[in-house]
Tab-separated table of C-alpha atoms and ligand atoms in Angstrom:
chain	number	residue	atom	x	y	z
A	11	MET	CA	-40.894	-97.253	-107.579
A	12	LYS	CA	-40.365	-96.424	-103.923
A	13	HIS	CA	-43.073	-94.718	-101.883
A	14	ARG	CA	-41.838	-91.159	-101.251
A	15	ILE	CA	-42.477	-89.846	-97.747
A	16	VAL	CA	-41.542	-86.204	-97.209
A	17	VAL	CA	-41.473	-84.786	-93.688
A	18	LEU	CA	-41.487	-80.982	-93.394
A	19	GLY	CA	-39.790	-79.749	-90.234
A	20	ALA	CA	-37.460	-81.634	-87.910
A	21	GLY	CA	-38.457	-80.312	-84.514
A	22	TYR	CA	-39.823	-82.537	-81.762
A	23	ALA	CA	-42.669	-83.776	-83.948
A	24	GLY	CA	-41.103	-83.988	-87.421
A	25	ALA	CA	-37.819	-85.583	-86.360
A	26	SER	CA	-39.751	-88.156	-84.323
A	27	VAL	CA	-42.015	-89.062	-87.242
A	28	ALA	CA	-39.112	-89.396	-89.668
A	29	GLY	CA	-36.976	-91.523	-87.365
A	30	ARG	CA	-39.844	-93.780	-86.360
A	31	LEU	CA	-41.098	-94.283	-89.916
A	32	ALA	CA	-37.653	-94.977	-91.297
A	33	ARG	CA	-37.149	-97.629	-88.609
A	34	ARG	CA	-40.524	-99.260	-89.276
A	35	LEU	CA	-40.467	-99.514	-93.071
A	36	HIS	CA	-38.202	-101.430	-95.426
A	37	ALA	CA	-35.615	-99.189	-97.101
A	38	ASP	CA	-36.172	-100.964	-100.434
A	39	ASP	CA	-39.776	-99.749	-100.433
A	40	VAL	CA	-39.709	-96.189	-99.101
A	41	ASP	CA	-37.693	-92.998	-99.348
A	42	VAL	CA	-37.996	-90.835	-96.249
A	43	THR	CA	-36.815	-87.241	-96.746
A	44	VAL	CA	-36.826	-84.649	-93.980
A	45	VAL	CA	-36.638	-80.946	-94.792
A	46	ASN	CA	-35.520	-78.508	-92.107
A	47	THR	CA	-34.152	-74.981	-92.148
A	48	GLU	CA	-31.412	-75.826	-89.681
A	49	PRO	CA	-28.938	-78.728	-89.721
A	50	ASP	CA	-29.471	-79.155	-85.962
A	51	PHE	CA	-32.305	-80.371	-83.830
A	52	VAL	CA	-33.304	-77.374	-81.712
A	53	GLU	CA	-34.578	-77.986	-78.189
A	54	ARG	CA	-37.194	-75.310	-78.423
A	55	VAL	CA	-38.425	-75.899	-74.862
A	56	ARG	CA	-35.090	-74.480	-73.686
A	57	MET	CA	-35.044	-71.240	-75.682
A	58	HIS	CA	-35.572	-69.129	-72.545
A	59	GLN	CA	-32.379	-70.740	-71.208
A	60	VAL	CA	-30.533	-69.697	-74.370
A	61	ALA	CA	-31.847	-66.139	-73.974
A	62	ALA	CA	-30.549	-66.147	-70.397
A	63	GLY	CA	-27.063	-66.985	-71.666
A	64	GLN	CA	-26.864	-70.761	-71.257
A	65	GLU	CA	-25.196	-73.014	-73.818
A	66	LEU	CA	-27.168	-76.019	-75.033
A	67	ARG	CA	-25.834	-79.331	-76.230
A	68	HIS	CA	-25.251	-79.388	-79.985
A	69	ARG	CA	-27.551	-81.989	-81.564
A	70	PRO	CA	-26.892	-82.380	-85.318
A	71	LEU	CA	-29.852	-83.917	-87.139
A	72	ARG	CA	-27.433	-86.035	-89.188
A	73	ASP	CA	-26.480	-87.838	-85.980
A	74	ILE	CA	-30.093	-88.224	-84.925
A	75	LEU	CA	-31.028	-89.741	-88.291
A	76	ALA	CA	-27.815	-91.759	-88.719
A	77	GLY	CA	-28.431	-95.373	-89.629
A	78	THR	CA	-32.134	-94.914	-90.306
A	79	GLY	CA	-31.834	-94.412	-94.061
A	80	ALA	CA	-33.758	-91.134	-93.859
A	81	THR	CA	-32.315	-88.243	-95.869
A	82	LEU	CA	-32.018	-84.727	-94.509
A	83	ARG	CA	-32.449	-81.710	-96.769
A	84	VAL	CA	-31.393	-78.447	-95.154
A	85	ALA	CA	-33.697	-76.017	-96.911
A	86	ARG	CA	-36.616	-73.718	-96.315
A	87	VAL	CA	-40.060	-74.885	-97.343
A	88	THR	CA	-41.764	-72.055	-99.233
A	89	ALA	CA	-44.934	-73.722	-100.511
A	90	VAL	CA	-46.850	-76.966	-100.717
A	91	ASP	CA	-48.950	-77.936	-103.730
A	92	VAL	CA	-51.340	-80.603	-102.502
A	93	GLU	CA	-52.861	-81.078	-105.969
A	94	ARG	CA	-49.508	-81.764	-107.689
A	95	ARG	CA	-48.088	-83.347	-104.504
A	96	THR	CA	-44.975	-81.227	-104.500
A	97	VAL	CA	-43.109	-79.087	-102.006
A	98	SER	CA	-41.166	-75.974	-103.052
A	99	LEU	CA	-37.836	-75.370	-101.366
A	100	ALA	CA	-35.463	-72.428	-101.142
A	101	ALA	CA	-31.954	-72.239	-99.750
A	102	ALA	CA	-32.057	-72.182	-95.982
A	103	GLY	CA	-29.328	-69.544	-95.921
A	104	GLY	CA	-25.671	-70.317	-95.459
A	105	ALA	CA	-23.690	-72.991	-97.179
A	106	GLY	CA	-24.759	-76.513	-97.874
A	107	GLN	CA	-28.192	-77.521	-99.007
A	108	ALA	CA	-27.975	-81.119	-98.028
A	109	GLU	CA	-26.730	-82.820	-94.894
A	110	GLY	CA	-27.189	-86.000	-93.079
A	111	ALA	CA	-27.319	-89.700	-92.878
A	112	ALA	CA	-27.630	-90.021	-96.618
A	113	ALA	CA	-27.090	-86.455	-97.705
A	114	ARG	CA	-28.363	-85.440	-101.100
A	115	ALA	CA	-26.268	-82.938	-102.979
A	116	ASP	CA	-28.635	-81.909	-105.747
A	117	ASP	CA	-29.944	-78.376	-106.098
A	118	THR	CA	-33.522	-79.139	-107.035
A	119	ASP	CA	-35.998	-76.797	-105.464
A	120	GLU	CA	-39.024	-79.031	-105.682
A	121	LEU	CA	-39.693	-82.334	-103.956
A	122	ALA	CA	-42.438	-84.726	-104.989
A	123	TYR	CA	-44.196	-86.865	-102.406
A	124	ASP	CA	-46.622	-89.724	-102.133
A	125	THR	CA	-47.190	-89.091	-98.422
A	126	LEU	CA	-46.516	-85.722	-96.781
A	127	VAL	CA	-46.004	-85.110	-93.070
A	128	TYR	CA	-46.335	-81.429	-92.212
A	129	ALA	CA	-44.518	-80.507	-88.988
A	130	LEU	CA	-43.349	-76.909	-89.436
A	131	GLY	CA	-44.095	-75.950	-85.841
A	132	SER	CA	-44.908	-72.383	-84.869
A	133	SER	CA	-43.443	-68.973	-84.088
A	134	ALA	CA	-44.353	-66.116	-81.759
A	135	ALA	CA	-47.837	-64.730	-82.402
A	136	ALA	CA	-47.920	-60.929	-82.569
A	137	HIS	CA	-51.764	-60.882	-82.634
A	138	GLY	CA	-51.544	-57.713	-84.715
A	139	VAL	CA	-50.358	-55.677	-81.725
A	140	PRO	CA	-48.557	-52.567	-83.062
A	141	GLY	CA	-44.860	-52.351	-82.310
A	142	VAL	CA	-44.259	-56.064	-81.645
A	143	GLY	CA	-42.403	-56.624	-84.915
A	144	GLU	CA	-40.269	-53.488	-84.540
A	145	HIS	CA	-39.528	-53.415	-80.825
A	146	ALA	CA	-40.125	-56.782	-79.164
A	147	HIS	CA	-37.909	-59.828	-78.791
A	148	ASP	CA	-39.109	-63.410	-78.405
A	149	VAL	CA	-37.959	-66.840	-77.284
A	150	ALA	CA	-40.010	-68.877	-79.755
A	151	SER	CA	-37.044	-69.757	-81.997
A	152	ARG	CA	-33.300	-70.094	-81.667
A	153	PRO	CA	-32.473	-66.991	-83.758
A	154	GLY	CA	-34.942	-64.994	-81.639
A	155	ALA	CA	-33.502	-66.324	-78.374
A	156	LEU	CA	-29.949	-65.520	-79.509
A	157	ARG	CA	-30.934	-61.952	-80.423
A	158	LEU	CA	-32.521	-61.538	-76.995
A	159	ARG	CA	-29.430	-62.978	-75.306
A	160	ASP	CA	-27.253	-60.413	-77.057
A	161	ARG	CA	-29.607	-57.550	-76.193
A	162	LEU	CA	-29.788	-58.581	-72.520
A	163	ALA	CA	-26.000	-58.662	-72.405
A	164	GLU	CA	-25.980	-54.970	-73.359
A	165	LEU	CA	-28.181	-53.985	-70.420
A	166	THR	CA	-26.498	-52.394	-67.431
A	167	PRO	CA	-27.685	-52.918	-63.817
A	168	GLY	CA	-31.166	-51.549	-63.310
A	169	GLY	CA	-32.130	-52.237	-66.932
A	170	ARG	CA	-35.855	-52.954	-67.275
A	171	VAL	CA	-37.155	-56.102	-68.960
A	172	VAL	CA	-40.871	-56.627	-69.496
A	173	VAL	CA	-42.078	-60.083	-70.496
A	174	VAL	CA	-45.549	-59.984	-72.048
A	175	GLY	CA	-47.653	-63.128	-71.691
A	176	GLY	CA	-48.685	-65.092	-68.639
A	177	GLY	CA	-48.656	-68.551	-70.228
A	178	LEU	CA	-45.992	-71.178	-69.681
A	179	THR	CA	-43.460	-69.511	-71.976
A	180	GLY	CA	-43.821	-66.064	-70.398
A	181	ILE	CA	-43.545	-67.434	-66.863
A	182	GLU	CA	-40.494	-69.523	-67.757
A	183	ALA	CA	-38.815	-66.639	-69.601
A	184	ALA	CA	-39.385	-64.079	-66.818
A	185	SER	CA	-38.075	-66.359	-64.079
A	186	GLU	CA	-35.078	-67.540	-66.121
A	187	ILE	CA	-33.998	-63.991	-66.958
A	188	ALA	CA	-34.576	-62.782	-63.380
A	189	GLU	CA	-32.512	-65.643	-61.938
A	190	ALA	CA	-29.644	-65.199	-64.430
A	191	ARG	CA	-29.618	-61.395	-64.171
A	192	GLY	CA	-30.438	-60.424	-60.609
A	193	ASP	CA	-29.214	-56.912	-61.470
A	194	LEU	CA	-32.103	-56.257	-63.849
A	195	GLU	CA	-35.658	-55.185	-63.066
A	196	VAL	CA	-37.833	-57.907	-64.568
A	197	ALA	CA	-41.609	-57.574	-64.896
A	198	LEU	CA	-44.275	-59.891	-66.273
A	199	ALA	CA	-47.459	-58.509	-67.842
A	200	VAL	CA	-50.367	-60.969	-67.771
A	201	ARG	CA	-53.832	-60.528	-69.201
A	202	GLY	CA	-55.731	-62.099	-66.268
A	203	GLU	CA	-54.261	-63.219	-62.970
A	204	LEU	CA	-50.920	-64.931	-62.617
A	205	GLY	CA	-51.276	-68.643	-63.433
A	206	ASP	CA	-55.064	-68.491	-63.248
A	207	TRP	CA	-55.453	-71.831	-65.076
A	208	LEU	CA	-53.309	-73.580	-62.447
A	209	SER	CA	-54.230	-75.029	-59.052
A	210	THR	CA	-54.166	-72.876	-55.929
A	211	ALA	CA	-50.978	-74.624	-54.803
A	212	ALA	CA	-49.215	-73.865	-58.090
A	213	GLN	CA	-50.357	-70.238	-58.080
A	214	ARG	CA	-49.067	-69.822	-54.531
A	215	HIS	CA	-45.740	-71.310	-55.535
A	216	LEU	CA	-45.477	-69.008	-58.550
A	217	ARG	CA	-46.136	-65.897	-56.470
A	218	ALA	CA	-43.599	-66.942	-53.843
A	219	THR	CA	-40.994	-67.603	-56.537
A	220	PHE	CA	-41.574	-64.315	-58.300
A	221	ASP	CA	-41.292	-62.506	-54.942
A	222	ARG	CA	-38.008	-64.310	-54.285
A	223	LEU	CA	-36.663	-63.464	-57.751
A	224	GLY	CA	-37.921	-59.875	-57.579
A	225	VAL	CA	-40.195	-60.194	-60.616
A	226	THR	CA	-42.965	-57.557	-60.647
A	227	VAL	CA	-46.251	-58.978	-61.905
A	228	HIS	CA	-48.687	-56.659	-63.716
A	229	GLU	CA	-52.051	-58.432	-63.699
A	230	HIS	CA	-55.049	-57.559	-65.899
A	231	ALA	CA	-52.534	-55.892	-68.196
A	232	ASP	CA	-53.707	-56.357	-71.776
A	233	VAL	CA	-50.793	-54.974	-73.773
A	234	GLU	CA	-52.060	-52.997	-76.774
A	235	ARG	CA	-48.861	-51.392	-78.058
A	236	VAL	CA	-45.141	-51.964	-77.748
A	237	GLY	CA	-42.915	-48.927	-77.989
A	238	ALA	CA	-39.150	-48.544	-78.122
A	239	ALA	CA	-38.936	-47.973	-74.354
A	240	GLU	CA	-42.278	-49.052	-72.910
A	241	VAL	CA	-45.389	-51.179	-73.308
A	242	LEU	CA	-48.858	-49.656	-73.137
A	243	THR	CA	-51.821	-51.520	-71.704
A	244	GLY	CA	-55.498	-51.283	-72.629
A	245	GLY	CA	-56.156	-49.755	-69.198
A	246	GLY	CA	-53.936	-46.799	-70.111
A	247	ALA	CA	-50.907	-47.836	-68.040
A	248	THR	CA	-47.374	-47.403	-69.354
A	249	VAL	CA	-44.776	-49.913	-68.207
A	250	PRO	CA	-41.190	-48.799	-68.946
A	251	ALA	CA	-39.168	-51.401	-70.829
A	252	ASP	CA	-35.615	-51.281	-72.144
A	253	VAL	CA	-36.318	-54.759	-73.521
A	254	THR	CA	-39.741	-56.236	-74.241
A	255	VAL	CA	-40.036	-60.015	-74.579
A	256	TRP	CA	-43.184	-60.990	-76.454
A	257	ALA	CA	-44.477	-64.359	-75.224
A	258	ALA	CA	-48.188	-64.027	-75.891
A	259	GLY	CA	-48.736	-67.328	-77.695
A	260	PHE	CA	-47.723	-69.119	-80.863
A	261	ALA	CA	-48.806	-68.705	-84.488
A	262	VAL	CA	-48.400	-71.258	-87.265
A	263	HIS	CA	-46.693	-70.832	-90.623
A	264	PRO	CA	-49.055	-69.538	-93.352
A	265	ILE	CA	-47.969	-72.246	-95.828
A	266	ALA	CA	-50.834	-74.638	-94.990
A	267	THR	CA	-53.446	-71.874	-95.217
A	268	ALA	CA	-52.297	-71.110	-98.766
A	269	THR	CA	-53.285	-74.648	-99.862
A	270	SER	CA	-56.686	-76.323	-100.198
A	271	LEU	CA	-56.019	-78.295	-96.999
A	272	GLN	CA	-58.692	-77.874	-94.350
A	273	VAL	CA	-57.213	-75.632	-91.670
A	274	SER	CA	-58.506	-74.134	-88.433
A	275	ALA	CA	-59.064	-70.419	-87.844
A	276	ARG	CA	-55.448	-70.274	-86.592
A	277	GLY	CA	-54.147	-72.022	-89.714
A	278	GLN	CA	-53.437	-75.413	-88.159
A	279	ILE	CA	-54.116	-78.425	-90.396
A	280	VAL	CA	-57.200	-80.240	-89.106
A	281	VAL	CA	-56.386	-83.929	-88.609
A	282	ASP	CA	-58.208	-87.037	-87.415
A	283	GLY	CA	-57.098	-89.420	-84.672
A	284	THR	CA	-54.409	-90.898	-86.931
A	285	MET	CA	-53.026	-87.391	-87.592
A	286	ARG	CA	-54.211	-87.570	-91.203
A	287	SER	CA	-55.646	-84.453	-92.817
A	288	VAL	CA	-59.440	-84.607	-92.843
A	289	SER	CA	-59.419	-83.169	-96.385
A	290	HIS	CA	-56.373	-84.787	-98.018
A	291	PRO	CA	-55.664	-88.448	-97.170
A	292	ASP	CA	-52.059	-88.293	-98.400
A	293	VAL	CA	-51.192	-85.487	-95.945
A	294	TYR	CA	-50.499	-85.883	-92.231
A	295	ALA	CA	-49.786	-83.084	-89.778
A	296	VAL	CA	-48.258	-83.202	-86.304
A	297	GLY	CA	-47.059	-80.908	-83.554
A	298	ASP	CA	-47.949	-77.228	-83.291
A	299	ALA	CA	-48.923	-77.133	-86.976
A	300	ALA	CA	-51.817	-79.574	-86.497
A	301	LEU	CA	-55.199	-79.361	-84.831
A	302	ALA	CA	-56.127	-82.714	-83.323
A	303	ASP	CA	-58.685	-83.591	-80.721
A	304	GLY	CA	-57.474	-84.908	-77.405
A	305	PRO	CA	-59.498	-86.722	-74.776
A	306	LEU	CA	-63.096	-85.490	-74.394
A	307	GLY	CA	-62.793	-83.757	-77.753
A	308	THR	CA	-60.758	-80.804	-76.499
A	309	PRO	CA	-58.039	-79.743	-78.957
A	310	LEU	CA	-54.504	-80.757	-78.056
A	311	ARG	CA	-52.384	-77.889	-76.731
A	312	MET	CA	-49.452	-76.591	-78.803
A	313	SER	CA	-46.694	-78.265	-76.830
A	314	CYS	CA	-43.894	-80.729	-76.968
A	315	ALA	CA	-46.024	-82.858	-74.645
A	316	SER	CA	-48.558	-83.204	-77.479
A	317	GLY	CA	-46.150	-83.120	-80.413
A	318	ILE	CA	-44.160	-86.262	-79.651
A	319	PRO	CA	-47.175	-88.564	-79.057
A	320	MET	CA	-48.811	-87.059	-82.180
A	321	ALA	CA	-45.657	-87.970	-84.099
A	322	TRP	CA	-45.743	-91.576	-82.900
A	323	GLN	CA	-49.419	-91.785	-83.807
A	324	ALA	CA	-48.771	-90.421	-87.315
A	325	ALA	CA	-45.751	-92.645	-87.979
A	326	ASP	CA	-47.501	-95.789	-86.786
A	327	SER	CA	-50.627	-94.944	-88.786
A	328	ILE	CA	-48.679	-94.328	-92.000
A	329	ALA	CA	-46.698	-97.530	-91.482
A	330	ALA	CA	-49.886	-99.477	-90.780
A	331	ARG	CA	-51.636	-98.163	-93.868
A	332	LEU	CA	-48.635	-98.860	-96.090
A	333	THR	CA	-47.995	-102.348	-94.805
A	334	GLY	CA	-51.549	-103.529	-94.194
A	335	GLY	CA	-51.017	-103.482	-90.416
A	336	LYS	CA	-53.280	-102.470	-87.555
A	337	LEU	CA	-53.899	-98.775	-86.928
A	338	PRO	CA	-52.709	-97.522	-83.523
A	339	SER	CA	-55.400	-96.800	-80.983
A	340	THR	CA	-53.424	-95.228	-78.124
A	341	PRO	CA	-55.373	-92.247	-76.759
A	342	LEU	CA	-53.363	-89.015	-76.514
A	343	ARG	CA	-53.589	-87.676	-72.969
A	344	TYR	CA	-51.832	-85.322	-70.583
A	345	VAL	CA	-50.234	-86.051	-67.220
A	346	HIS	CA	-48.676	-82.790	-66.078
A	347	GLN	CA	-47.474	-79.330	-67.013
A	348	CYS	CA	-43.854	-78.877	-65.970
A	349	ILE	CA	-42.974	-75.210	-65.505
A	350	SER	CA	-39.360	-74.244	-64.926
A	351	LEU	CA	-38.749	-71.233	-62.662
A	352	GLY	CA	-35.061	-70.731	-63.307
A	353	ARG	CA	-32.572	-73.558	-62.817
A	354	GLN	CA	-33.214	-74.088	-59.093
A	355	ASP	CA	-36.997	-74.136	-58.979
A	356	ALA	CA	-40.016	-75.398	-60.896
A	357	VAL	CA	-43.615	-76.343	-60.364
A	358	ILE	CA	-45.113	-79.580	-61.659
A	359	GLN	CA	-48.828	-79.077	-62.129
A	360	LEU	CA	-50.582	-82.440	-62.268
A	361	VAL	CA	-53.446	-82.404	-64.778
A	362	THR	CA	-56.359	-84.524	-65.937
A	363	ALA	CA	-56.171	-86.429	-69.227
A	364	ASP	CA	-57.622	-83.365	-70.948
A	365	ASP	CA	-55.144	-80.971	-69.320
A	366	ARG	CA	-57.175	-79.438	-66.473
A	367	ALA	CA	-55.271	-78.707	-63.259
A	368	ARG	CA	-55.590	-81.180	-60.397
A	369	PRO	CA	-55.016	-79.885	-56.847
A	370	ALA	CA	-51.483	-81.310	-56.536
A	371	ALA	CA	-48.565	-79.207	-57.780
A	372	PRO	CA	-45.223	-80.067	-56.195
A	373	GLY	CA	-42.608	-77.341	-56.505
A	374	GLY	CA	-39.042	-76.497	-55.527
A	375	ARG	CA	-35.630	-77.967	-56.191
A	376	LEU	CA	-36.788	-81.549	-56.718
A	377	ALA	CA	-39.378	-80.304	-59.171
A	378	ALA	CA	-36.594	-78.448	-61.021
A	379	GLY	CA	-34.664	-81.721	-61.271
A	380	TYR	CA	-37.748	-83.477	-62.561
A	381	LYS	CA	-38.380	-80.786	-65.186
A	382	GLU	CA	-34.770	-81.114	-66.337
A	383	LEU	CA	-35.276	-84.863	-66.736
A	384	VAL	CA	-38.440	-84.235	-68.766
A	385	CYS	CA	-36.539	-81.913	-71.134
A	386	GLN	CA	-33.702	-84.416	-71.499
A	387	GLY	CA	-36.275	-87.172	-71.988
A	388	ALA	CA	-37.969	-85.263	-74.795
A	389	ALA	CA	-34.668	-84.861	-76.679
A	390	PHE	CA	-33.860	-88.531	-76.024
A	391	MET	CA	-37.216	-89.597	-77.446
A	392	VAL	CA	-36.578	-87.575	-80.607
A	393	ALA	CA	-33.306	-89.443	-81.130
A	394	HIS	CA	-34.893	-92.780	-80.119
A	395	PRO	CA	-38.438	-92.585	-81.464
A	396	LEU	CA	-38.735	-96.365	-81.474
A	397	PRO	CA	-36.845	-97.550	-78.411
A	398	TYR	CA	-37.230	-101.236	-79.203
A	399	PRO	CA	-36.063	-103.147	-82.294
A	400	VAL	CA	-38.729	-103.913	-84.889
A	401	ARG	CA	-38.766	-105.741	-88.168
A	402	ARG	CA	-38.849	-103.248	-91.046
A	403	ARG	CA	-42.045	-104.166	-92.830
A	404	ARG	CA	-42.579	-104.343	-96.576
A	405	VAL	CA	-45.002	-102.005	-98.286
A	406	THR	CA	-47.988	-103.880	-99.724
A	407	ALA	CA	-48.504	-104.160	-103.461
A	408	THR	CA	-51.741	-102.175	-103.176
A	409	ALA	CA	-50.041	-99.254	-101.483
A	410	HIS	CA	-47.308	-99.341	-104.134
A	411	ALA	CA	-49.864	-99.377	-106.913
A	412	THR	CA	-51.997	-96.527	-105.597
A	413	ALA	CA	-49.077	-94.456	-104.235
A	414	SER	CA	-51.525	-92.554	-102.079
A	415	LEU	CA	-52.999	-94.307	-99.057
B	27	FAD	C1	-39.381	-71.062	-74.486
B	27	FAD	C2	-40.311	-72.205	-74.737
B	27	FAD	C3	-40.549	-73.124	-73.727
B	27	FAD	C4	-41.415	-74.196	-73.947
B	27	FAD	N1	-41.623	-75.088	-72.938
B	27	FAD	C5	-42.409	-76.157	-73.166
B	27	FAD	C6	-42.589	-77.137	-72.148
B	27	FAD	O1	-42.058	-77.020	-71.047
B	27	FAD	N2	-43.360	-78.217	-72.426
B	27	FAD	C7	-43.977	-78.375	-73.632
B	27	FAD	O2	-44.668	-79.376	-73.827
B	27	FAD	N3	-43.842	-77.448	-74.620
B	27	FAD	C8	-43.069	-76.354	-74.410
B	27	FAD	N4	-42.902	-75.426	-75.403
B	27	FAD	C9	-43.613	-75.598	-76.682
B	27	FAD	C10	-42.824	-76.541	-77.591
B	27	FAD	O3	-41.515	-76.102	-77.756
B	27	FAD	C11	-43.495	-76.628	-78.955
B	27	FAD	O4	-44.844	-76.923	-78.781
B	27	FAD	C12	-42.807	-77.724	-79.775
B	27	FAD	O5	-41.504	-77.330	-80.086
B	27	FAD	C13	-43.602	-78.026	-81.030
B	27	FAD	O6	-42.920	-79.027	-81.749
B	27	FAD	P1	-42.993	-79.044	-83.338
B	27	FAD	O7	-42.144	-80.169	-83.780
B	27	FAD	O8	-44.402	-78.971	-83.780
B	27	FAD	O9	-42.350	-77.657	-83.772
B	27	FAD	P2	-40.868	-77.120	-83.612
B	27	FAD	O10	-40.188	-77.735	-82.448
B	27	FAD	O11	-41.002	-75.644	-83.656
B	27	FAD	O12	-40.143	-77.631	-84.920
B	27	FAD	C14	-40.476	-77.121	-86.197
B	27	FAD	C15	-39.299	-77.357	-87.104
B	27	FAD	O13	-39.649	-76.918	-88.405
B	27	FAD	C16	-38.591	-76.135	-88.918
B	27	FAD	N5	-39.168	-75.174	-89.864
B	27	FAD	C17	-40.016	-74.162	-89.580
B	27	FAD	N6	-40.351	-73.520	-90.710
B	27	FAD	C18	-39.697	-74.143	-91.708
B	27	FAD	C19	-39.650	-73.963	-93.110
B	27	FAD	N7	-40.339	-73.005	-93.740
B	27	FAD	N8	-38.886	-74.808	-93.831
B	27	FAD	C20	-38.187	-75.812	-93.232
B	27	FAD	N9	-38.203	-76.030	-91.910
B	27	FAD	C21	-38.947	-75.203	-91.167
B	27	FAD	C22	-37.946	-75.485	-87.724
B	27	FAD	O14	-36.597	-75.138	-88.003
B	27	FAD	C23	-38.062	-76.593	-86.690
B	27	FAD	O15	-36.946	-77.449	-86.732
B	27	FAD	C24	-42.053	-74.340	-75.207
B	27	FAD	C25	-41.800	-73.421	-76.231
B	27	FAD	C26	-40.948	-72.365	-76.009
B	27	FAD	C27	-40.689	-71.393	-77.131
């Protein structure tokens, strides 16, 4: 019987794991199935661009997985049973349950696995703030970004947009909207000071860019309520908003928390250096859905910059354990944080291996070009998760016999 590997989620992390594993292992020995709600690979790092009205390249997952032997199931994961080793699926919405390189046309709503890779990513975190669900938009997913795009299109000149959240996503969203819609009044509400985790050079560049784009920055503004036409801060201030964009961090899907997997306080699956669950050896987790230690023991940041290397680490570890090979030992480390500021500007904050800002932070048009290359590179790496040819290795008899690793 073949070893059944099921990958949940085909974002940056999940699609990379599936493609890399399918290229490493012999098709006679393994079945690799990827489950995703959408038939396309979504470049989530560009959702603020979608909200600002830009069209992205269409990237069908069936093309990305073509020739690998991996099967794509377009469905929504509703539950995981780590005791029975099954995954429950529901229709993703719309026609067609199965797509892809070797599309499966059955209607079964349960998948059994021998090895599970959990890569369901994240969504916008409301942090329990009243009014977010009813009144705020977000750029954390494609449906959310498309809704925001449509709402922004309805705004007439002078319309007020407030982006809440001073992290990378909030900064990118505010500058993208302000650049695309110079007729709107765009504001950014940040809890501390603008870019306070960045170097002095980067902070200076951010302030200059926001001045140029006409973005008003509300600092020390802890938003406690979102209304239909305003946001209210803890300090008692009211900031008028025809549209509120909530970009105050990411939250993970509750599916993992509902299992006996060991999860963090935020619900991320706790994994070791090989991206294997510390509680269940037949489960791996990667990307935003996983909590892994980076260099110096600091947790890896929810980011594409972490998700793709985590995916390589997981795929190579699974392949090594199944084939009796050597476990990978590449340390996961950071190099930079690339922050787009519209299409013409960006700032590249150089960082230490554990993601602390170094003094250097080049910005401007060249930096914007570099950031664009990084985004293109990320999508390229998803489609080419193993850029060199390898021999597909056979699964060892022991791994076959035990099914679990
Ligand atoms: C606007 C924006 C800008 C960003 N910019 C950057 C940046 O510049 N650099 C950077 O490093 N990071 C950036 N990020 C963060 C980055 O996008 C995420 O960290 C990254 O996408 C995480 O990858 P992932 O594979 O874990 O999750 P995702 O990319 O979110 O993929 C998860 C996949 O799982 C699928 N899925 C979810 N739930 C289910 C379900 N129940 N059933 C089936 N499938 C499901 C989704 O459809 C999706 O395909 C940005 C994020 C946003 C929103």
